[in-house]
Short mmCIF file of C-alpha atoms and ligand atoms in Angstrom, two decimals:
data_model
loop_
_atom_site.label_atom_id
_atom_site.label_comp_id
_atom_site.label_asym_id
_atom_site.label_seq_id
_atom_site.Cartn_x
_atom_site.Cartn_y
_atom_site.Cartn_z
CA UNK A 1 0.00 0.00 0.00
CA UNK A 2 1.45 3.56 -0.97
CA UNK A 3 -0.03 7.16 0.28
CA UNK A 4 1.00 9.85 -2.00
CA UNK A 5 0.72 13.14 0.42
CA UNK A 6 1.97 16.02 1.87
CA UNK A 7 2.82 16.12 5.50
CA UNK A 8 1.30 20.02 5.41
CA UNK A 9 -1.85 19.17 4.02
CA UNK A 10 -4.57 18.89 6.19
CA UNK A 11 -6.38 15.96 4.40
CA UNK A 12 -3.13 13.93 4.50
CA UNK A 13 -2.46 14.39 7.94
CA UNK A 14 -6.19 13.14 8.77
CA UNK A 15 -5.51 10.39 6.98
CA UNK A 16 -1.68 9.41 8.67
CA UNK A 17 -3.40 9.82 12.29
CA UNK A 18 -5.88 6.87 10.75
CA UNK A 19 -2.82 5.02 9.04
CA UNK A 20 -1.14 5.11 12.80
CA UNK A 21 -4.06 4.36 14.30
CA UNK A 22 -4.56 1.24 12.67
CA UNK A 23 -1.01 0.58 12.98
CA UNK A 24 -1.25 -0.72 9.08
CA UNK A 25 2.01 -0.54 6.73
CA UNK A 26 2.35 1.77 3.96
CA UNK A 27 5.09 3.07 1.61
CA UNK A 28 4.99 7.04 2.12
CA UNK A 29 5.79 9.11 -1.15
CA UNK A 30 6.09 12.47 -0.34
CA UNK A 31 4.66 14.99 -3.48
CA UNK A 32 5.68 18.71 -3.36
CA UNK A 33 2.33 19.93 -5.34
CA UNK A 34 3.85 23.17 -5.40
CA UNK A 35 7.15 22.00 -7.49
CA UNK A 36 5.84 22.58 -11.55
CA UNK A 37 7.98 19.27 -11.90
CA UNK A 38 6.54 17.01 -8.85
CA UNK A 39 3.21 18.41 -9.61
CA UNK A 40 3.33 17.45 -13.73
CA UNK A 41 4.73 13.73 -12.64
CA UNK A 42 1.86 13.65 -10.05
CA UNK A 43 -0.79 14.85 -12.55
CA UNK A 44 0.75 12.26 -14.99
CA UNK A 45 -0.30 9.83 -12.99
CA UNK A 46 -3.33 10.82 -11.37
CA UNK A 47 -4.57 13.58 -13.27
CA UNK A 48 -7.07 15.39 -10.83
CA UNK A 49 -3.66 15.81 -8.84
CA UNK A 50 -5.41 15.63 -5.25
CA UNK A 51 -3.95 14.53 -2.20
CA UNK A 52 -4.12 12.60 -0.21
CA UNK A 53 -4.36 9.47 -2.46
CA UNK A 54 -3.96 5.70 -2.01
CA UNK A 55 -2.70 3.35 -3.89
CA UNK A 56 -3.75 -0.29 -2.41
CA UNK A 57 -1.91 -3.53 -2.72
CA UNK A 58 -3.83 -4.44 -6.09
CA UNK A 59 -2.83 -1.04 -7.75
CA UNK A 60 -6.40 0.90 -6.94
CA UNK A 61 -6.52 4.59 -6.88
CA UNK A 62 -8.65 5.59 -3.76
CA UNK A 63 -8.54 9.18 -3.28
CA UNK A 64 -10.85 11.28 -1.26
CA UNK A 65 -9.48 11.31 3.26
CA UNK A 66 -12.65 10.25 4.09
CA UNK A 67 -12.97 6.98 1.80
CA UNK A 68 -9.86 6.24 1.96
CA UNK A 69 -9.74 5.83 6.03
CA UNK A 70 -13.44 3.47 5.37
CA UNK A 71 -10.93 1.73 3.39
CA UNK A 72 -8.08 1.60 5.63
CA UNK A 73 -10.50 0.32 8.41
CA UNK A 74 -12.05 -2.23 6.47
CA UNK A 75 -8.89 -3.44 4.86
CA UNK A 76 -6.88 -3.80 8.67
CA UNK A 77 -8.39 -5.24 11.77
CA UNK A 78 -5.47 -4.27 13.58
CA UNK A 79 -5.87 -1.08 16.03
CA UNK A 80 -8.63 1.27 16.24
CA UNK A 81 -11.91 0.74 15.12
CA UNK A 82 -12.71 3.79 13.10
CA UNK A 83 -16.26 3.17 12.05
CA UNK A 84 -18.22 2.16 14.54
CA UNK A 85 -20.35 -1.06 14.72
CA UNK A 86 -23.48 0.60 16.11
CA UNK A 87 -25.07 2.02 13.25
CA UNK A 88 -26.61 5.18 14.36
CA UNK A 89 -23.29 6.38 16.06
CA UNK A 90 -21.69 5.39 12.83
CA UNK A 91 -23.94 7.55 10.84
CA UNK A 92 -23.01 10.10 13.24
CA UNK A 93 -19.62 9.56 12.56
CA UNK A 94 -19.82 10.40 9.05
CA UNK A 95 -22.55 13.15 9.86
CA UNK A 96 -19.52 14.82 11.89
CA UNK A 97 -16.42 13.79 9.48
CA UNK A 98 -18.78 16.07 6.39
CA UNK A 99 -19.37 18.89 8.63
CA UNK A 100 -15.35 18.99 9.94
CA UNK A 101 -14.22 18.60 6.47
CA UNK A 102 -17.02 21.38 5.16
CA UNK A 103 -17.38 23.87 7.96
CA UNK A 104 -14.12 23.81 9.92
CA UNK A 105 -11.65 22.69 7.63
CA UNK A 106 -12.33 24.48 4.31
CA UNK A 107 -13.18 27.52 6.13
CA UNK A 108 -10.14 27.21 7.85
CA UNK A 109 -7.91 27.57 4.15
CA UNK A 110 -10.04 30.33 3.28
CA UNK A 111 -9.45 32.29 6.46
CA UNK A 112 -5.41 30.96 6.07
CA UNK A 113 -5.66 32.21 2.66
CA UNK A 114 -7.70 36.15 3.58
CA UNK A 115 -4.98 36.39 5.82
CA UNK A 116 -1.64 36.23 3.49
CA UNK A 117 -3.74 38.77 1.19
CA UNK A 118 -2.28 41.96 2.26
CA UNK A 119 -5.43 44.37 1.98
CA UNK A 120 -8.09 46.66 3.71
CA UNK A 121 -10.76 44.97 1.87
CA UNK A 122 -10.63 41.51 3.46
CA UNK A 123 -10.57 42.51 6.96
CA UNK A 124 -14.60 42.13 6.86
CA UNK A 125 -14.25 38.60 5.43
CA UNK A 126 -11.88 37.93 8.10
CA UNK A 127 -14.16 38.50 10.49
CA UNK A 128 -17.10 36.45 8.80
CA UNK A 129 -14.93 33.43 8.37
CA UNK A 130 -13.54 33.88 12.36
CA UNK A 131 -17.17 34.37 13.71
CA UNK A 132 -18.14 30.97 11.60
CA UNK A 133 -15.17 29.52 13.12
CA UNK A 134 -16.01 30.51 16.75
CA UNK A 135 -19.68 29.58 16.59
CA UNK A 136 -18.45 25.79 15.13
CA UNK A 137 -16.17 25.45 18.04
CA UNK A 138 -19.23 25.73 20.63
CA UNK A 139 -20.78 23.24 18.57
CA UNK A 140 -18.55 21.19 19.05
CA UNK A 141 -17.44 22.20 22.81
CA UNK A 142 -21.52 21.33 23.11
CA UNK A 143 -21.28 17.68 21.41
CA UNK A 144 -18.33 17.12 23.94
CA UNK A 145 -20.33 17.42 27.20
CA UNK A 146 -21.76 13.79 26.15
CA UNK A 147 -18.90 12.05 24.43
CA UNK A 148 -15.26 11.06 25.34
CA UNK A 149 -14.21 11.33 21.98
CA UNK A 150 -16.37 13.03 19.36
CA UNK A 151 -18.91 10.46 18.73
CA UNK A 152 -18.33 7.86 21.45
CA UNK A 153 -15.81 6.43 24.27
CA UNK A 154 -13.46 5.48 21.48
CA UNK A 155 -11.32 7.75 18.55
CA UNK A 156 -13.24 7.64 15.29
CA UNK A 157 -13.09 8.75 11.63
CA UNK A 158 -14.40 12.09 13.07
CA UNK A 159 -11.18 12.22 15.73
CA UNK A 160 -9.21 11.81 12.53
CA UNK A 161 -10.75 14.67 10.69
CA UNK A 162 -10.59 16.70 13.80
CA UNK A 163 -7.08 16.63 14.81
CA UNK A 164 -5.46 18.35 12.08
CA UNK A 165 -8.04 21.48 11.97
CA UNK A 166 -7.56 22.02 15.95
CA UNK A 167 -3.83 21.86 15.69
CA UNK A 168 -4.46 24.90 12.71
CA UNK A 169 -6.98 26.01 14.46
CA UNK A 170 -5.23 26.91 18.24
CA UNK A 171 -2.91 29.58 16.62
CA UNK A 172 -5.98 31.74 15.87
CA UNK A 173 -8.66 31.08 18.59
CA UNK A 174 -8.43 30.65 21.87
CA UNK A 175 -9.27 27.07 22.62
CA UNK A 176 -9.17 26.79 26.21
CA UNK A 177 -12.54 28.97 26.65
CA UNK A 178 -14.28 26.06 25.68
CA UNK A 179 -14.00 23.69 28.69
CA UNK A 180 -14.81 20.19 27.05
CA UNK A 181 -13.21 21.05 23.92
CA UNK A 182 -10.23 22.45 25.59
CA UNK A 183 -10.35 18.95 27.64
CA UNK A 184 -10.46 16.95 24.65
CA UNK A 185 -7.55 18.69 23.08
CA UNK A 186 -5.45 17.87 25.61
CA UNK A 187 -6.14 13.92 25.79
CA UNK A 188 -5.82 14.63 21.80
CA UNK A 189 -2.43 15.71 22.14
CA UNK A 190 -1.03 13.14 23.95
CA UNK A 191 -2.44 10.16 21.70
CA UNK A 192 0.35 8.49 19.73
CA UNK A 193 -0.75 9.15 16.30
CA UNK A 194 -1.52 12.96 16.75
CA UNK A 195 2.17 13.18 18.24
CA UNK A 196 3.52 11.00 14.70
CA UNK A 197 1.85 13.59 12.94
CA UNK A 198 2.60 16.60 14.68
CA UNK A 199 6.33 15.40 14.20
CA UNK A 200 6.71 15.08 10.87
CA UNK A 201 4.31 17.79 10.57
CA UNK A 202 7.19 20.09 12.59
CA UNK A 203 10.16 18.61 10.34
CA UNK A 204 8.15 19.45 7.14
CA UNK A 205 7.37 23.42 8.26
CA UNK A 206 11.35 24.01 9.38
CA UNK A 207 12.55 22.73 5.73
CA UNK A 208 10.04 25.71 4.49
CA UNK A 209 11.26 28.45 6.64
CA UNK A 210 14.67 26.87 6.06
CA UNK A 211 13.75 27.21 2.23
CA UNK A 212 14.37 23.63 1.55
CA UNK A 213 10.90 22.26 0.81
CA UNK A 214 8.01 24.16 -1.13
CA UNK A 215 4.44 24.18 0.73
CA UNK A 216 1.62 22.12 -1.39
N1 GSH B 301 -11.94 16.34 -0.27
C1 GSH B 301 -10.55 16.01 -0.47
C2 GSH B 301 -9.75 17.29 -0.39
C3 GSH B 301 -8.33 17.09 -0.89
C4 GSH B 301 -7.61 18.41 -1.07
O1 GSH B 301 -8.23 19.47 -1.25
N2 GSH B 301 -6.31 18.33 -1.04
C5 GSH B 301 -5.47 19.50 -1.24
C6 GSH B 301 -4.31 19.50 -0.26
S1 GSH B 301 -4.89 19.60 1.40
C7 GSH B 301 -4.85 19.42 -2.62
O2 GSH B 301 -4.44 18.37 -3.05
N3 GSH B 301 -4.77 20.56 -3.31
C8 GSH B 301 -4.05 20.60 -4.55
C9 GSH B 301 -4.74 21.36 -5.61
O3 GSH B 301 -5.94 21.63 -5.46
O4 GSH B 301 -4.07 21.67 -6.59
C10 GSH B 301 -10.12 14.99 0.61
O5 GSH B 301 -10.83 14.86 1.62
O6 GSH B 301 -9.11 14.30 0.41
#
């Protein structure tokens, strides 16, 4: 099994914390989207040019975070279950994976991206996208008065998604006003596959300030 990703994008990263989680083998290729060579090769060979994508021990293409973890989880029975057996708290799951990906996530690159334009204009937009941002944190602070994790007592597909976008997320708002969210971002921090992550996410961001490595 390979995963063609970037340890700086967000969808790769949720899909490493499941790779770790299951403890399953893969190959890691590491694509620099942002290299006009890397990103032609890439293209060449998968031409929507997305990542993350997976390429599974018969030679299928499975792109897409969220598919490929169903995969992932179906494939291994090692580690973490990621989609639950009960089948309401598993439609759940995917309920909460959509709006993380949708309204946290994507909103987060938009508010990344407002922010390196340099301009009066977009300081309204700022705002919009932060307010959005605020009020889907004490949705989710809410959700966490019930749960250990975010859909039940154990890590899910959701956990996954959530990770990365709270690790972006806690240089711009101030998580700890939130009491359960600021509680589960501490038992998040200490699991073993957000601290993988988080590690090669670290190495990755010093070889771009060094200059060595583009972002995607
Ligand atoms: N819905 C996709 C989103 C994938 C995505 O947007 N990936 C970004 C990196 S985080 C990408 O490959 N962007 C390259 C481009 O659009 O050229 C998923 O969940 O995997």
């Amino acid at each position: 099994m390979e995963l063609f990703y970037h340890p700086l994008s967000r969808y790769s990263q949720k899909v490493l914390i499941a790779l770790y989680e299951k403890q399953a083998n893969f190959y890691p290729r590491v694509i620099e989207l942002s290299d006009p060579l890397s990103r032609r090769e890439f293209c060449d060979f998968y031409p929507p040019g997305k990542l993350p994508l997976l390429k599974s021990k018969s030679g299928e293409l499975i792109p897409e975070s969220s598919i490929i973890i169903e995969f992932i989880d179906s494939e291994f029975s090692t580690g973490t279950r990621l989609f639950p057996i009960d089948r309401r708290i598993a439609l759940d799951t995917r309920l909460q994976d959509r709006l993380i990906d949708n309204d946290f996530s994507n909103v987060l690159f938009e508010l990344e991206h407002q922010k390196l334009e340099d301009g009066d204009q977009n300081h309204i937009m700022i705002k919009q996208l932060e307010n959005d941002i605020s009020q889907f944190l004490g949705y989710l602070d809410k959700k966490l008065e019930k749960n250990h994790w975010l859909c039940s007592d154990g890590l899910t597909l959701a956990d996954c998604a959530l990770f990365p976008c709270l690790h972006c997320a806690q240089d711009y708002f101030k998580l700890f006003q939130y009491d359960n969210l600021n509680r589960y971002w501490h038992q998040a921090q200490l699991r073993g596959s957000y601290l993988q992550v988080k590690e090669e996410v670290e190495l990755a961001a010093g070889d771009v300030l060094s200059g060595r490595r583009p972002i995607p």
